[in-house]
Amino acid sequence: MKESDIVMTPDWVAKKVVEHFKPAGRVLDPCRGDGAFSDLIENCEWCEIREGKDFYDVGEVYDWVISNPPYSCFSDFLRHTFTVASNIVYLIPANKVFNSHKMMVEIAEYGGVKEMLVIGPGSKLKFPIGFCIAAVHFQSGYDGDMKI
């Protein structure tokens, strides 16, 4: 992880994402940051590398993983998430999903992208990037159409 990966999710964005996807069951926020997502979800478990809880050490299975992950190592982060969650919602630049053929194949092998909730340009969220930011819902075993 790089220092540039530490970008906090605005509370209004986290609220919109949680209200839209309604994660339930056993939920993990692997990049807690200041708690924008985990504080909104009852009994949400969390990791935060800066607090000594490394997501890569997680081997338990969750119904949902929801977070704003590090962008510099997103592919590896997503690969690990595939091993621990049935549903994943990551707040990411939308193009991260389509960056490489290898990533597209890995997403298809996991299931697929069920939905992209478009939030807006990074500048709207005060992120240091201008790319379109979306909450992307990956679902294990999913083979339907992607909703935008």
PDB file of C-alpha atoms in Angstrom:
ATOM      1  CA  MET A   1       0.000   0.000   0.000  1.00  0.00           C
ATOM      2  CA  LYS A   2       1.168   3.512  -0.782  1.00  0.00           C
ATOM      3  CA  GLU A   3       0.569   6.716   1.151  1.00  0.00           C
ATOM      4  CA  SER A   4      -1.524   7.891  -1.831  1.00  0.00           C
ATOM      5  CA  ASP A   5      -3.937   4.989  -1.138  1.00  0.00           C
ATOM      6  CA  ILE A   6      -5.106   6.669   2.060  1.00  0.00           C
ATOM      7  CA  VAL A   7      -8.175   8.482   0.767  1.00  0.00           C
ATOM      8  CA  MET A   8     -11.136   8.693   3.119  1.00  0.00           C
ATOM      9  CA  THR A   9     -14.639   8.059   1.857  1.00  0.00           C
ATOM     10  CA  PRO A  10     -17.008  10.986   2.418  1.00  0.00           C
ATOM     11  CA  ASP A  11     -19.821  10.051   4.815  1.00  0.00           C
ATOM     12  CA  TRP A  12     -22.498  10.960   2.257  1.00  0.00           C
ATOM     13  CA  VAL A  13     -20.989   8.506  -0.252  1.00  0.00           C
ATOM     14  CA  ALA A  14     -20.748   5.665   2.262  1.00  0.00           C
ATOM     15  CA  LYS A  15     -24.362   6.259   3.300  1.00  0.00           C
ATOM     16  CA  LYS A  16     -25.540   6.218  -0.331  1.00  0.00           C
ATOM     17  CA  VAL A  17     -23.638   2.976  -1.041  1.00  0.00           C
ATOM     18  CA  VAL A  18     -24.788   1.168   2.116  1.00  0.00           C
ATOM     19  CA  GLU A  19     -28.414   2.224   1.637  1.00  0.00           C
ATOM     20  CA  HIS A  20     -28.300   1.108  -2.001  1.00  0.00           C
ATOM     21  CA  PHE A  21     -26.700  -2.332  -1.554  1.00  0.00           C
ATOM     22  CA  LYS A  22     -27.979  -3.148   1.961  1.00  0.00           C
ATOM     23  CA  PRO A  23     -25.192  -5.562   2.990  1.00  0.00           C
ATOM     24  CA  ALA A  24     -26.453  -8.115   5.515  1.00  0.00           C
ATOM     25  CA  GLY A  25     -25.225 -11.158   7.351  1.00  0.00           C
ATOM     26  CA  ARG A  26     -21.548 -11.263   8.143  1.00  0.00           C
ATOM     27  CA  VAL A  27     -19.957  -8.056   6.791  1.00  0.00           C
ATOM     28  CA  LEU A  28     -16.319  -6.946   6.656  1.00  0.00           C
ATOM     29  CA  ASP A  29     -14.824  -3.549   5.874  1.00  0.00           C
ATOM     30  CA  PRO A  30     -11.211  -4.454   4.986  1.00  0.00           C
ATOM     31  CA  CYS A  31     -10.020  -0.810   4.819  1.00  0.00           C
ATOM     32  CA  ARG A  32     -11.842   0.828   7.698  1.00  0.00           C
ATOM     33  CA  GLY A  33     -10.069   4.167   7.474  1.00  0.00           C
ATOM     34  CA  ASP A  34     -12.122   6.489   9.638  1.00  0.00           C
ATOM     35  CA  GLY A  35     -15.131   4.139   9.678  1.00  0.00           C
ATOM     36  CA  ALA A  36     -17.298   5.656   6.939  1.00  0.00           C
ATOM     37  CA  PHE A  37     -18.697   2.233   5.951  1.00  0.00           C
ATOM     38  CA  SER A  38     -18.230   0.150   9.108  1.00  0.00           C
ATOM     39  CA  ASP A  39     -19.936   2.716  11.354  1.00  0.00           C
ATOM     40  CA  LEU A  40     -23.116   2.431   9.239  1.00  0.00           C
ATOM     41  CA  ILE A  41     -23.379  -1.367   9.340  1.00  0.00           C
ATOM     42  CA  GLU A  42     -24.410  -3.114  12.538  1.00  0.00           C
ATOM     43  CA  ASN A  43     -21.805  -5.624  13.780  1.00  0.00           C
ATOM     44  CA  CYS A  44     -19.526  -4.875  10.835  1.00  0.00           C
ATOM     45  CA  GLU A  45     -16.097  -6.396  11.299  1.00  0.00           C
ATOM     46  CA  TRP A  46     -13.135  -4.453  10.005  1.00  0.00           C
ATOM     47  CA  CYS A  47      -9.457  -4.380   9.172  1.00  0.00           C
ATOM     48  CA  GLU A  48      -7.199  -1.344   9.013  1.00  0.00           C
ATOM     49  CA  ILE A  49      -3.502  -1.778   8.248  1.00  0.00           C
ATOM     50  CA  ARG A  50      -2.662   1.433  10.100  1.00  0.00           C
ATOM     51  CA  GLU A  51      -4.167  -0.130  13.239  1.00  0.00           C
ATOM     52  CA  GLY A  52      -2.337  -3.451  12.828  1.00  0.00           C
ATOM     53  CA  LYS A  53      -5.240  -5.424  11.331  1.00  0.00           C
ATOM     54  CA  ASP A  54      -4.104  -6.571   7.879  1.00  0.00           C
ATOM     55  CA  PHE A  55      -6.806  -7.714   5.444  1.00  0.00           C
ATOM     56  CA  TYR A  56      -4.363 -10.147   3.834  1.00  0.00           C
ATOM     57  CA  ASP A  57      -4.379 -12.101   7.128  1.00  0.00           C
ATOM     58  CA  VAL A  58      -8.154 -12.675   6.858  1.00  0.00           C
ATOM     59  CA  GLY A  59      -9.113 -16.221   5.900  1.00  0.00           C
ATOM     60  CA  GLU A  60     -12.662 -16.337   7.259  1.00  0.00           C
ATOM     61  CA  VAL A  61     -15.653 -16.164   4.924  1.00  0.00           C
ATOM     62  CA  TYR A  62     -18.053 -13.210   4.802  1.00  0.00           C
ATOM     63  CA  ASP A  63     -21.415 -12.607   3.150  1.00  0.00           C
ATOM     64  CA  TRP A  64     -20.340  -9.077   2.184  1.00  0.00           C
ATOM     65  CA  VAL A  65     -17.147  -7.079   1.926  1.00  0.00           C
ATOM     66  CA  ILE A  66     -17.643  -3.348   1.447  1.00  0.00           C
ATOM     67  CA  SER A  67     -14.965  -0.661   1.356  1.00  0.00           C
ATOM     68  CA  ASN A  68     -12.850   1.891  -0.457  1.00  0.00           C
ATOM     69  CA  PRO A  69      -9.791  -0.290  -1.224  1.00  0.00           C
ATOM     70  CA  PRO A  70      -6.233   0.774  -2.040  1.00  0.00           C
ATOM     71  CA  TYR A  71      -6.000   1.584  -5.739  1.00  0.00           C
ATOM     72  CA  SER A  72      -2.248   0.983  -6.148  1.00  0.00           C
ATOM     73  CA  CYS A  73      -2.620  -2.745  -5.421  1.00  0.00           C
ATOM     74  CA  PHE A  74      -6.287  -3.150  -6.350  1.00  0.00           C
ATOM     75  CA  SER A  75      -5.872  -6.291  -8.471  1.00  0.00           C
ATOM     76  CA  ASP A  76      -4.166  -8.227  -5.670  1.00  0.00           C
ATOM     77  CA  PHE A  77      -6.619  -6.834  -3.129  1.00  0.00           C
ATOM     78  CA  LEU A  78      -9.596  -7.950  -5.236  1.00  0.00           C
ATOM     79  CA  ARG A  79      -8.065 -11.396  -5.779  1.00  0.00           C
ATOM     80  CA  HIS A  80      -7.813 -11.886  -2.021  1.00  0.00           C
ATOM     81  CA  THR A  81     -11.374 -10.634  -1.564  1.00  0.00           C
ATOM     82  CA  PHE A  82     -12.588 -13.272  -4.027  1.00  0.00           C
ATOM     83  CA  THR A  83     -11.380 -15.915  -1.544  1.00  0.00           C
ATOM     84  CA  VAL A  84     -13.296 -14.531   1.449  1.00  0.00           C
ATOM     85  CA  ALA A  85     -16.589 -13.030   0.220  1.00  0.00           C
ATOM     86  CA  SER A  86     -19.754 -13.890  -1.688  1.00  0.00           C
ATOM     87  CA  ASN A  87     -20.583 -10.243  -2.370  1.00  0.00           C
ATOM     88  CA  ILE A  88     -18.070  -7.435  -2.759  1.00  0.00           C
ATOM     89  CA  VAL A  89     -18.798  -3.731  -3.090  1.00  0.00           C
ATOM     90  CA  TYR A  90     -15.740  -1.591  -3.726  1.00  0.00           C
ATOM     91  CA  LEU A  91     -15.718   2.148  -4.256  1.00  0.00           C
ATOM     92  CA  ILE A  92     -13.245   2.404  -7.126  1.00  0.00           C
ATOM     93  CA  PRO A  93     -12.497   4.191 -10.367  1.00  0.00           C
ATOM     94  CA  ALA A  94     -14.896   2.422 -12.742  1.00  0.00           C
ATOM     95  CA  ASN A  95     -12.117   1.713 -15.230  1.00  0.00           C
ATOM     96  CA  LYS A  96     -10.322  -0.520 -12.657  1.00  0.00           C
ATOM     97  CA  VAL A  97     -12.752  -3.304 -13.574  1.00  0.00           C
ATOM     98  CA  PHE A  98     -11.768  -3.178 -17.229  1.00  0.00           C
ATOM     99  CA  ASN A  99      -8.013  -2.489 -16.958  1.00  0.00           C
ATOM    100  CA  SER A 100      -6.817  -5.829 -18.279  1.00  0.00           C
ATOM    101  CA  HIS A 101      -7.976  -8.988 -19.973  1.00  0.00           C
ATOM    102  CA  LYS A 102      -6.499 -11.012 -17.101  1.00  0.00           C
ATOM    103  CA  MET A 103      -8.631  -9.104 -14.567  1.00  0.00           C
ATOM    104  CA  MET A 104     -11.763  -9.568 -16.677  1.00  0.00           C
ATOM    105  CA  VAL A 105     -11.123 -13.334 -16.819  1.00  0.00           C
ATOM    106  CA  GLU A 106     -10.586 -13.500 -13.053  1.00  0.00           C
ATOM    107  CA  ILE A 107     -13.785 -11.561 -12.399  1.00  0.00           C
ATOM    108  CA  ALA A 108     -15.699 -13.936 -14.709  1.00  0.00           C
ATOM    109  CA  GLU A 109     -14.218 -16.971 -12.950  1.00  0.00           C
ATOM    110  CA  TYR A 110     -15.381 -15.572  -9.591  1.00  0.00           C
ATOM    111  CA  GLY A 111     -18.840 -14.736 -10.926  1.00  0.00           C
ATOM    112  CA  GLY A 112     -19.201 -11.267 -12.344  1.00  0.00           C
ATOM    113  CA  VAL A 113     -20.053  -7.651 -11.884  1.00  0.00           C
ATOM    114  CA  LYS A 114     -23.693  -7.455 -10.883  1.00  0.00           C
ATOM    115  CA  GLU A 115     -23.969  -3.682 -10.701  1.00  0.00           C
ATOM    116  CA  MET A 116     -22.079  -0.401 -10.863  1.00  0.00           C
ATOM    117  CA  LEU A 117     -23.560   2.464  -8.871  1.00  0.00           C
ATOM    118  CA  VAL A 118     -21.982   5.517 -10.491  1.00  0.00           C
ATOM    119  CA  ILE A 119     -21.110   8.176  -7.918  1.00  0.00           C
ATOM    120  CA  GLY A 120     -19.391  10.756 -10.128  1.00  0.00           C
ATOM    121  CA  PRO A 121     -15.934  12.128 -10.906  1.00  0.00           C
ATOM    122  CA  GLY A 122     -13.264  11.766  -8.247  1.00  0.00           C
ATOM    123  CA  SER A 123     -13.229  15.532  -7.817  1.00  0.00           C
ATOM    124  CA  LYS A 124     -16.850  15.377  -6.571  1.00  0.00           C
ATOM    125  CA  LEU A 125     -15.632  13.152  -3.722  1.00  0.00           C
ATOM    126  CA  LYS A 126     -12.507  15.276  -3.157  1.00  0.00           C
ATOM    127  CA  PHE A 127     -10.391  12.311  -4.312  1.00  0.00           C
ATOM    128  CA  PRO A 128      -7.013  13.089  -5.903  1.00  0.00           C
ATOM    129  CA  ILE A 129      -8.142  11.598  -9.236  1.00  0.00           C
ATOM    130  CA  GLY A 130     -10.620  12.673 -11.875  1.00  0.00           C
ATOM    131  CA  PHE A 131     -11.777   9.242 -13.065  1.00  0.00           C
ATOM    132  CA  CYS A 132     -15.414   8.210 -12.718  1.00  0.00           C
ATOM    133  CA  ILE A 133     -15.917   6.650  -9.283  1.00  0.00           C
ATOM    134  CA  ALA A 134     -18.430   3.837  -8.866  1.00  0.00           C
ATOM    135  CA  ALA A 135     -19.500   1.417  -6.184  1.00  0.00           C
ATOM    136  CA  VAL A 136     -18.957  -1.878  -8.000  1.00  0.00           C
ATOM    137  CA  HIS A 137     -20.825  -4.983  -6.824  1.00  0.00           C
ATOM    138  CA  PHE A 138     -19.010  -8.231  -7.629  1.00  0.00           C
ATOM    139  CA  GLN A 139     -20.959 -11.392  -6.822  1.00  0.00           C
ATOM    140  CA  SER A 140     -19.721 -14.957  -6.600  1.00  0.00           C
ATOM    141  CA  GLY A 141     -21.382 -17.228  -9.166  1.00  0.00           C
ATOM    142  CA  TYR A 142     -23.221 -14.343 -10.820  1.00  0.00           C
ATOM    143  CA  ASP A 143     -23.861 -14.805 -14.543  1.00  0.00           C
ATOM    144  CA  GLY A 144     -26.516 -12.213 -15.322  1.00  0.00           C
ATOM    145  CA  ASP A 145     -26.366  -8.805 -16.939  1.00  0.00           C
ATOM    146  CA  MET A 146     -24.500  -5.916 -15.369  1.00  0.00           C
ATOM    147  CA  LYS A 147     -26.724  -3.064 -14.221  1.00  0.00           C
ATOM    148  CA  ILE A 148     -25.406   0.504 -14.295  1.00  0.00           C
TER     149      ILE A 148
END
